[in-house]
mmCIF file of C-alpha atoms and ligand atoms in Angstrom:
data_model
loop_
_atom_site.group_PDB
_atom_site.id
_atom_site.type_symbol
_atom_site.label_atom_id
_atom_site.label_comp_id
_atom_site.label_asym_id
_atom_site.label_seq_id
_atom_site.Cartn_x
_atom_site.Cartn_y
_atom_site.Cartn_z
ATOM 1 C CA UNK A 1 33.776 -2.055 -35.316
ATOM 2 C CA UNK A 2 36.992 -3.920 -35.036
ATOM 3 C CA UNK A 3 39.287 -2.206 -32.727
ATOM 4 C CA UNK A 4 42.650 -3.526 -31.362
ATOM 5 C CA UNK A 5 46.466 -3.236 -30.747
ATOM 6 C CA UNK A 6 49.323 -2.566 -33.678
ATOM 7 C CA UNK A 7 52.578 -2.639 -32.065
ATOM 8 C CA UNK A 8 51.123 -1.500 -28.978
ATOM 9 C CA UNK A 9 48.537 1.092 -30.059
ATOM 10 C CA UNK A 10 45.213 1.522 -29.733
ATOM 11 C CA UNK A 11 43.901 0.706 -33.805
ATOM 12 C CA UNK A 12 40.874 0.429 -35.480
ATOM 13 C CA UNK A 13 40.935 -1.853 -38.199
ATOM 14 C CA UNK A 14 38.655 -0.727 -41.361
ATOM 15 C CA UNK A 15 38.213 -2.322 -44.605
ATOM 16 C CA UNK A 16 41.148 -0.187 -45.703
ATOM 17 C CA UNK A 17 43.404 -1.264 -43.277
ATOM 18 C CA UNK A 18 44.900 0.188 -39.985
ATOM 19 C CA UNK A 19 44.029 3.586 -38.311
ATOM 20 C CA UNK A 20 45.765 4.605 -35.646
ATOM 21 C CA UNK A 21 43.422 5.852 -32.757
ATOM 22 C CA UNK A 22 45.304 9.011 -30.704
ATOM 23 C CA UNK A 23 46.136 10.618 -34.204
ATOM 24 C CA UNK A 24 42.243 9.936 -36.139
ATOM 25 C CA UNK A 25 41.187 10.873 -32.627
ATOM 26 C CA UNK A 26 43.730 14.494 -32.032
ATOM 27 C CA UNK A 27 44.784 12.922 -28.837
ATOM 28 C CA UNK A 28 41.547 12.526 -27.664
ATOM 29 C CA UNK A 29 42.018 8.823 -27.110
ATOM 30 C CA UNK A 30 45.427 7.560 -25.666
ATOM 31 C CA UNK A 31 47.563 5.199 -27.799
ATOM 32 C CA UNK A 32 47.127 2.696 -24.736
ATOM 33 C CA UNK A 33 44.810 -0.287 -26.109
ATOM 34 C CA UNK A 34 44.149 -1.359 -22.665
ATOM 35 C CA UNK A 35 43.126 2.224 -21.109
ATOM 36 C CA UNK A 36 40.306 2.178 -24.025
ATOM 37 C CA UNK A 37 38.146 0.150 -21.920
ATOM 38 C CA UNK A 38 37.752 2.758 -19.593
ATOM 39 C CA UNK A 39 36.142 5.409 -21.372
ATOM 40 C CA UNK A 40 34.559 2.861 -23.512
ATOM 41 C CA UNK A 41 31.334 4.771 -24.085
ATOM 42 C CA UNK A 42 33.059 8.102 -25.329
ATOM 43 C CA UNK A 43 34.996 5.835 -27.461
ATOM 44 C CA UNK A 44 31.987 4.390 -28.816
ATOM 45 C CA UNK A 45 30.110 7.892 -29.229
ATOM 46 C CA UNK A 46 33.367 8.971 -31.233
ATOM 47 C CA UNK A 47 34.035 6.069 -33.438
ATOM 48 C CA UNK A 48 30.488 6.715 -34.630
ATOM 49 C CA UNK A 49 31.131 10.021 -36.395
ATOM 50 C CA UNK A 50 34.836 9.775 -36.925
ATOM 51 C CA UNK A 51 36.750 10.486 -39.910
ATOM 52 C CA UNK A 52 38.472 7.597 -40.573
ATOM 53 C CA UNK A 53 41.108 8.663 -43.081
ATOM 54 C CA UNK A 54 44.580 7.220 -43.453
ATOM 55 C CA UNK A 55 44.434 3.869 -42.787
ATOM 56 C CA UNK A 56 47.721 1.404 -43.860
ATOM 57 C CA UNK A 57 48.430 -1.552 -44.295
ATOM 58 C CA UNK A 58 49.378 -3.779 -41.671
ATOM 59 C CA UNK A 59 51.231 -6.836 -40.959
ATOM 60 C CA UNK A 60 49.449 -9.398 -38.756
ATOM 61 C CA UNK A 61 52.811 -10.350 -36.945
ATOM 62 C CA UNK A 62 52.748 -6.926 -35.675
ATOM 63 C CA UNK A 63 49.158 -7.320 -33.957
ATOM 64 C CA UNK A 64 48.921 -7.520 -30.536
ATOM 65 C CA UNK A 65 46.172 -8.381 -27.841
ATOM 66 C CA UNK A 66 43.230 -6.318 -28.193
ATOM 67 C CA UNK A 67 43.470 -6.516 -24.081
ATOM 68 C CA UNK A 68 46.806 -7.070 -23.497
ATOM 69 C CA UNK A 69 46.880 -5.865 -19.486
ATOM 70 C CA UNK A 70 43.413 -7.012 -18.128
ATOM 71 C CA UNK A 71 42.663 -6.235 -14.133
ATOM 72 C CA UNK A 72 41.512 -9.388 -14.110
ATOM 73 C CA UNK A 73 41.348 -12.829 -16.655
ATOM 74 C CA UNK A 74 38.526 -15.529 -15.785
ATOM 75 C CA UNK A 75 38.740 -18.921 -17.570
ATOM 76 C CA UNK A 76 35.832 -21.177 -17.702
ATOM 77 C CA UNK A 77 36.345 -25.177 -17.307
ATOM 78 C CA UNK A 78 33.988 -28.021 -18.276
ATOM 79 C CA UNK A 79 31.475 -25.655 -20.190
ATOM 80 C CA UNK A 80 30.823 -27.745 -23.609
ATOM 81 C CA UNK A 81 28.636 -30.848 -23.106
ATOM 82 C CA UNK A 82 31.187 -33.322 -25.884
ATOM 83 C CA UNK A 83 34.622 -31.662 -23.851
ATOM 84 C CA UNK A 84 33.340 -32.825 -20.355
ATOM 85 C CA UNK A 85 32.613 -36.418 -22.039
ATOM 86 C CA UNK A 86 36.161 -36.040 -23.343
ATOM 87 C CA UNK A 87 37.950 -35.595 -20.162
ATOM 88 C CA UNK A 88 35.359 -37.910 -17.785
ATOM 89 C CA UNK A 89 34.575 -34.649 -15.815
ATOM 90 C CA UNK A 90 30.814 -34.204 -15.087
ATOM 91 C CA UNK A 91 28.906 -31.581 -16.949
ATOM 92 C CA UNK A 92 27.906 -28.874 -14.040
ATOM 93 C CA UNK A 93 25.017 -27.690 -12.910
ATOM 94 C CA UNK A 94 25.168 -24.277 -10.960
ATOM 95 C CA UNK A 95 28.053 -22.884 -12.388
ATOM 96 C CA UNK A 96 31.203 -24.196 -13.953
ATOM 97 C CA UNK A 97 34.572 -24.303 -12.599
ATOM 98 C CA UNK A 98 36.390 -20.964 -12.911
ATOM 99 C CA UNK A 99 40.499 -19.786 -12.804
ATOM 100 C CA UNK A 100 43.023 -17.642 -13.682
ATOM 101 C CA UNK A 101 45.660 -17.135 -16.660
ATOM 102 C CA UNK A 102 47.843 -14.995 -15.073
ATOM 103 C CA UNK A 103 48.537 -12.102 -17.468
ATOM 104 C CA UNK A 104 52.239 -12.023 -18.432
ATOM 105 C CA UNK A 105 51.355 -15.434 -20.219
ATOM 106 C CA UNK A 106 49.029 -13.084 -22.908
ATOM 107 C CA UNK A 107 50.157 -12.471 -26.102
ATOM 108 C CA UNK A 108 49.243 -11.184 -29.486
ATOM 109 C CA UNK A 109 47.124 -13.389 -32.281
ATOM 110 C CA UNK A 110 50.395 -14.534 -34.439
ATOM 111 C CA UNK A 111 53.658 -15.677 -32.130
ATOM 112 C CA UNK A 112 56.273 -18.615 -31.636
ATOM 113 C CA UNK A 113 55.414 -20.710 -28.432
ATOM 114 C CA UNK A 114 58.134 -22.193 -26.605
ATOM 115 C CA UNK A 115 57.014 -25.892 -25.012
ATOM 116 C CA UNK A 116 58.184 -26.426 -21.788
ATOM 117 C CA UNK A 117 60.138 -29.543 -21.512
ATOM 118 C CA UNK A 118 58.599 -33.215 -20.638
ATOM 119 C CA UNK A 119 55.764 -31.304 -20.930
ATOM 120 C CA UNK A 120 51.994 -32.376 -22.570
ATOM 121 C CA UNK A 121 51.052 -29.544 -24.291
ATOM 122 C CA UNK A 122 47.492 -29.229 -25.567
ATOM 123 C CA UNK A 123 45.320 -26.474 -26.989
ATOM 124 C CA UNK A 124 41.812 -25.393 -26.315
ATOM 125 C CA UNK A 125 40.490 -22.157 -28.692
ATOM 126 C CA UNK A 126 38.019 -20.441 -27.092
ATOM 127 C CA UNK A 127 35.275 -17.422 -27.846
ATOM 128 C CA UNK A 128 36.856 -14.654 -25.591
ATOM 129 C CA UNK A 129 34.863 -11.569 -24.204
ATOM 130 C CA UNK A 130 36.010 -7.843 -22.874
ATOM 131 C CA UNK A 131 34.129 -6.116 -20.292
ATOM 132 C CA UNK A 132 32.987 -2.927 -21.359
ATOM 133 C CA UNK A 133 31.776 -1.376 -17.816
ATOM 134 C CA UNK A 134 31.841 -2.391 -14.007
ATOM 135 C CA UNK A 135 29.534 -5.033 -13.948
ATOM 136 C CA UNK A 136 27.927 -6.109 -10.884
ATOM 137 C CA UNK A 137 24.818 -8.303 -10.176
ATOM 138 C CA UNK A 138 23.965 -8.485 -13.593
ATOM 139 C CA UNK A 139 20.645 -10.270 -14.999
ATOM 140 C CA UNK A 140 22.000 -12.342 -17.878
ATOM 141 C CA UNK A 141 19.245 -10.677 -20.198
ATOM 142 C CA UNK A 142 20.834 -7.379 -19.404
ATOM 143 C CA UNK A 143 24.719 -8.828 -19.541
ATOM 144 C CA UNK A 144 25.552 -8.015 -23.447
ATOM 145 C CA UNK A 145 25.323 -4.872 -23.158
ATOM 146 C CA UNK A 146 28.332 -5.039 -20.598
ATOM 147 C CA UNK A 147 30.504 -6.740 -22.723
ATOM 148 C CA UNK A 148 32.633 -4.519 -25.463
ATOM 149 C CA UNK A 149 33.236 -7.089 -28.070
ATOM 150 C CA UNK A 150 34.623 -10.444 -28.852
ATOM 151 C CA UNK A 151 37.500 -11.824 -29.994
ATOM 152 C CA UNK A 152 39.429 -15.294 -30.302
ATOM 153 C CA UNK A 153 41.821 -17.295 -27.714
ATOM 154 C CA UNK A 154 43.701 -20.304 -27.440
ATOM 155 C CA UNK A 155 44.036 -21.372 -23.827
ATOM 156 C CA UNK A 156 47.176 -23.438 -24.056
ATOM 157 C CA UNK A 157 47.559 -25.604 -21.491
ATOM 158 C CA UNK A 158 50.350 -27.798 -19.926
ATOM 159 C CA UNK A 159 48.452 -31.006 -18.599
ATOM 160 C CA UNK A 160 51.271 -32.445 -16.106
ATOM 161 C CA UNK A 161 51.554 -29.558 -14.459
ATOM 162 C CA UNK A 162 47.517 -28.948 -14.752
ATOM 163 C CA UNK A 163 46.625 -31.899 -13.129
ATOM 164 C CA UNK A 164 48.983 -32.077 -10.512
ATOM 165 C CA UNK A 165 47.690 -31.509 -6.966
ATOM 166 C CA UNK A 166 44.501 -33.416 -7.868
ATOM 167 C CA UNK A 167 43.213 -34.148 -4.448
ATOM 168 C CA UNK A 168 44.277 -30.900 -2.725
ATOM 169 C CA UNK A 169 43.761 -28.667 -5.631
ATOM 170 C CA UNK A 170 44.736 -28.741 -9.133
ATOM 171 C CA UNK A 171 47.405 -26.192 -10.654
ATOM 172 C CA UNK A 172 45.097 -24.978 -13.878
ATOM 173 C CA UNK A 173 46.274 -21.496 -13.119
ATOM 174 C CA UNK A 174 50.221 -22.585 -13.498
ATOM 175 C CA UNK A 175 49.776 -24.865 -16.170
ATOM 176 C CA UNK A 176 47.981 -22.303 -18.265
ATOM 177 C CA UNK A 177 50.136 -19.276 -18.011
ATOM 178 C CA UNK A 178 53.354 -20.405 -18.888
ATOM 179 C CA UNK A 179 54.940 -17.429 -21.515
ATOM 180 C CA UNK A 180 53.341 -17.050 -24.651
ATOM 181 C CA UNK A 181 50.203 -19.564 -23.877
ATOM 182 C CA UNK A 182 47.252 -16.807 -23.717
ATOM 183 C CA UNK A 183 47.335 -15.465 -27.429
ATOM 184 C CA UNK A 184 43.886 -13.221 -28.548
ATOM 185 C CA UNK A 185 42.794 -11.419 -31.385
ATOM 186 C CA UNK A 186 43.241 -10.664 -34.093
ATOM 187 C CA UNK A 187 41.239 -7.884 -32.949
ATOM 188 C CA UNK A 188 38.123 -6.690 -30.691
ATOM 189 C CA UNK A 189 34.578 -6.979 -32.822
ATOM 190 C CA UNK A 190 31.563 -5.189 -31.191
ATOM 191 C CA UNK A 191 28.787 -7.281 -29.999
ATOM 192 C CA UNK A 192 26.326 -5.231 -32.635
ATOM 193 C CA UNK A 193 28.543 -6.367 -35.850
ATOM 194 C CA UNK A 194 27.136 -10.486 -34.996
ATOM 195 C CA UNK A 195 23.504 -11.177 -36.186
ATOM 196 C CA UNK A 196 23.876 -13.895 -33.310
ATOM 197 C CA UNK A 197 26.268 -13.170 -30.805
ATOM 198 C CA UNK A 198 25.141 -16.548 -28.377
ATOM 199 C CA UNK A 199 25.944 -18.879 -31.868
ATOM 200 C CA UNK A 200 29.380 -18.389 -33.347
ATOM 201 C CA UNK A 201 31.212 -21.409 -35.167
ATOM 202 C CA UNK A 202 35.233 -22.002 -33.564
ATOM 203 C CA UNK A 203 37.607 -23.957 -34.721
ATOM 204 C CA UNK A 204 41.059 -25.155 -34.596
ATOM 205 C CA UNK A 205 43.444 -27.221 -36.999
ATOM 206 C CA UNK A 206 47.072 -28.129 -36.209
ATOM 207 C CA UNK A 207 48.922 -28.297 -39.352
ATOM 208 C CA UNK A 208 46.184 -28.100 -41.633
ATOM 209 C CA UNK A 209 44.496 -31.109 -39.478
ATOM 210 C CA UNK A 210 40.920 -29.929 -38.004
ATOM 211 C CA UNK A 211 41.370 -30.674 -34.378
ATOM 212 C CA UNK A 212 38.241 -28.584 -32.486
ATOM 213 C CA UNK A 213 35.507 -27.498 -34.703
ATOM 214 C CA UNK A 214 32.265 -26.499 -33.015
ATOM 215 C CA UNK A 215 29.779 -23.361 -32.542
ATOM 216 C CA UNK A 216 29.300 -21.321 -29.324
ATOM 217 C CA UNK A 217 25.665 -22.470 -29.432
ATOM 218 C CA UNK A 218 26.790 -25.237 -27.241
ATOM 219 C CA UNK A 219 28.084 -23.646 -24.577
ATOM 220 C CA UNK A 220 26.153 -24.707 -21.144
ATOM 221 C CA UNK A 221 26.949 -21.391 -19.817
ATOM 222 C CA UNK A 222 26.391 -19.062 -22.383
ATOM 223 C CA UNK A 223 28.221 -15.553 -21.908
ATOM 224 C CA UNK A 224 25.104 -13.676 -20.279
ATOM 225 C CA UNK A 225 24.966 -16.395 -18.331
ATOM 226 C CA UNK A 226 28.382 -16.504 -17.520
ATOM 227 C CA UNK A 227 28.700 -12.682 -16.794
ATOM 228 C CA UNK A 228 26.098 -12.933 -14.222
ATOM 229 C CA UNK A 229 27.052 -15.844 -12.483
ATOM 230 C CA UNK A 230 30.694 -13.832 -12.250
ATOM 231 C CA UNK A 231 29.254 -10.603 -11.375
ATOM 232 C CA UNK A 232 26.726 -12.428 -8.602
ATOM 233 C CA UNK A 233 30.415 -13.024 -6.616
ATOM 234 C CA UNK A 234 32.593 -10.197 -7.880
ATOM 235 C CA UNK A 235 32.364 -7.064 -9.912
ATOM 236 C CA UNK A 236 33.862 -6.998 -13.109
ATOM 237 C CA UNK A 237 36.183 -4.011 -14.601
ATOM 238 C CA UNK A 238 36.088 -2.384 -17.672
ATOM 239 C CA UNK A 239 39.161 -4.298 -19.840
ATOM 240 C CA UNK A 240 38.340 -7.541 -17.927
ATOM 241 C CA UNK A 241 38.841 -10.652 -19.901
ATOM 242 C CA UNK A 242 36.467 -14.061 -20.230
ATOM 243 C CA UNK A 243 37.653 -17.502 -21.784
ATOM 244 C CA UNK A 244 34.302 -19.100 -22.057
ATOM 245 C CA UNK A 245 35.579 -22.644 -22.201
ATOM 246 C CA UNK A 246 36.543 -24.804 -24.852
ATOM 247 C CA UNK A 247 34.694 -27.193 -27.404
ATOM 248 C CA UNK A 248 36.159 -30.915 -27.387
ATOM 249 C CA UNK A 249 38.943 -32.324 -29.550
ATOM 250 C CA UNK A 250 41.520 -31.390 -27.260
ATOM 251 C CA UNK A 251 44.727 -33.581 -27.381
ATOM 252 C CA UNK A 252 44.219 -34.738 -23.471
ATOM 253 C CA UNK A 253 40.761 -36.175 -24.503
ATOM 254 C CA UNK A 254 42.016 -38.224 -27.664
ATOM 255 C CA UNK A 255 42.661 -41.919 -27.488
ATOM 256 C CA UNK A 256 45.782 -41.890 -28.195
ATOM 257 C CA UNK A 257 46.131 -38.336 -26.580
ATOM 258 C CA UNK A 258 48.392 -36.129 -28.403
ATOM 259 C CA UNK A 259 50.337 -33.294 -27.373
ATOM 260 C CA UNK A 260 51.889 -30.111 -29.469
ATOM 261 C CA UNK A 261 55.587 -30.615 -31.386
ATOM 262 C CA UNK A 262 58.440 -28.839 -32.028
ATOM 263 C CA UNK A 263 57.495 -27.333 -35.669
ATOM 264 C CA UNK A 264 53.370 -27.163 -35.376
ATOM 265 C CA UNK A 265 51.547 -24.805 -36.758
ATOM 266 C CA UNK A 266 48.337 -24.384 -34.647
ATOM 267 C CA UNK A 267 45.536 -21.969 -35.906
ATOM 268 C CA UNK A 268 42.746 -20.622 -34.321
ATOM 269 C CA UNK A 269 39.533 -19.224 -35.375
ATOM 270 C CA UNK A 270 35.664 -17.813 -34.768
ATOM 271 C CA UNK A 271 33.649 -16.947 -37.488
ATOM 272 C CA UNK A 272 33.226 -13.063 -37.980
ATOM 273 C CA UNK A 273 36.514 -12.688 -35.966
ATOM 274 C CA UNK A 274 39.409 -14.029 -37.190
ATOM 275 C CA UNK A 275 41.963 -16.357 -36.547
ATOM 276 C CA UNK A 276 45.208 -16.842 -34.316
ATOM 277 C CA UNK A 277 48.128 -18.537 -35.436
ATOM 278 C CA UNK A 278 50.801 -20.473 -33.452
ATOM 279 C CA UNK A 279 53.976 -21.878 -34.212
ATOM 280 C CA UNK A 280 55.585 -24.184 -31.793
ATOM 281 C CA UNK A 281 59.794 -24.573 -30.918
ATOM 282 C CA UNK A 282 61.076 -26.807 -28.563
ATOM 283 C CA UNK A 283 63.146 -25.390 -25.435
HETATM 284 ZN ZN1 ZN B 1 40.098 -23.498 -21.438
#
């Protein structure tokens, strides 16, 4: 099932196009994309025997996040072997380095970024995860069946702003939530629609130029592993959103290192997803 948010409403996304939930649903189901999460079970249980009549057609610009409001947002550092290399960081070995993207920066799958000026502005797609129930002290052989579905994100990153602080702490949280710099989507696909959920191929390619290009495979953290090294600390919440970390080819790790411009076209994209496109305007 691919499930997600046109122009703010909770959607399911069929081969024939768009079908808006609260109506195929009676008002059984809010138009809230976010408040799904919370009854995700009953929304599974229903989606299995619905009637899914009426779908449109849809315009992608119109797509938002499939978890645009999240309780909380983790973001995983350091967690592909060839990225650490990249950046000199060592690889770790008990668990990787986790932050925030503070949610106002989140935004749907197709958008215009503004980069922030005298800034280094650098991309990193990811393999994104929703939480599907409170999760807490979860084996990682029992931790897919917590999550609700995946789904595609570009952790855009400012690296001056990053970086800075480097011997008290470093600002990743600030330099990764500046407006517009968390898109995801298109959409939310259910864990049961991959053959392989652990082994997904990612990409990215800024004007037609393959940048990233890896599968999720190599991950050192896989997401079970991931959800219960988060859930051993903390408890997750239904809606709760996981970057997993982000293959190399990044512009901070190239020699010469290279940074977004004014007029880019960066897209985004996971096999069995879909992709995220973003264009980039200067100040
Ligand atoms: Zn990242």
């Amino acid at each position: 099932m691919r499930i997600g948010n046109h122009s703010g409403r909770l959607t399911l996304f069929t081969e024939q196009g768009a079908v808006d939930v609260e109506k195929a649903s009676g008002g059984r189901f809010g138009p809230d994309p976010q408040a799904v999460y919370q009854v995700w079970e009953d929304f599974l249980n229903w989606s299995k025997d619905a009637r899914l009549s009426g779908a449109s057609a849809f315009d992608p610009a119109d797509l938002g996040s499939p978890a645009p409001a999240p309780t909380q947002l983790f973001a995983i550092g350091v967690n592909y072997r060839e990225h650490a290399s990249e950046t000199d960081l060592a690889t770790p070995d008990t668990f990787p380095p986790v932050f925030t993207k503070f949610r106002t920066s989140i935004s749907g799958p197709v958008t215009t970024v503004t980069l922030p000026e005298g800034g280094h502005t650098d991309w990193e797609v990811e393999l994104v995860a929703v939480i599907g129930q409170h999760a807490r002290r979860v084996s990682a052989a029992d931790a897919w069946s917590y999550v609700a579905g995946l789904t595609v994100g570009q952790d855009i990153s400012e690296r001056i702003r990053q970086i800075e602080g480097q011997g008290t702490a470093p600002q990743f949280s600030m330099g990764k939530s500046l407006p517009g710099f968390t898109p995801i989507g298109p959409w939310l696909v259910t864990v049961d629609e991959f053959e392989n959920p652990d082994d997904l191929e990612l990409g990215c390619a800024i004007d037609g130029d393959t940048v990233q290009h890896s599968r999720t495979s190599n991950l050192i953290f896989s997401v079970p592993q991931l959800i219960e090294g988060l859930s051993a600390s903390l408890e997750l919440l239904p809606g709760d959103v996981i970057f997993t970390g982000t293959p190399s080819g990044v512009g901070i790790g190239r020699k010469p290192q290279r940074w977004l411009q004014p007029g880019e076209e960066l897209v985004s994209h996971i096999s069995g997803i879909g992709e995220l496109r973003q264009r980039f305007v200067a100040a």
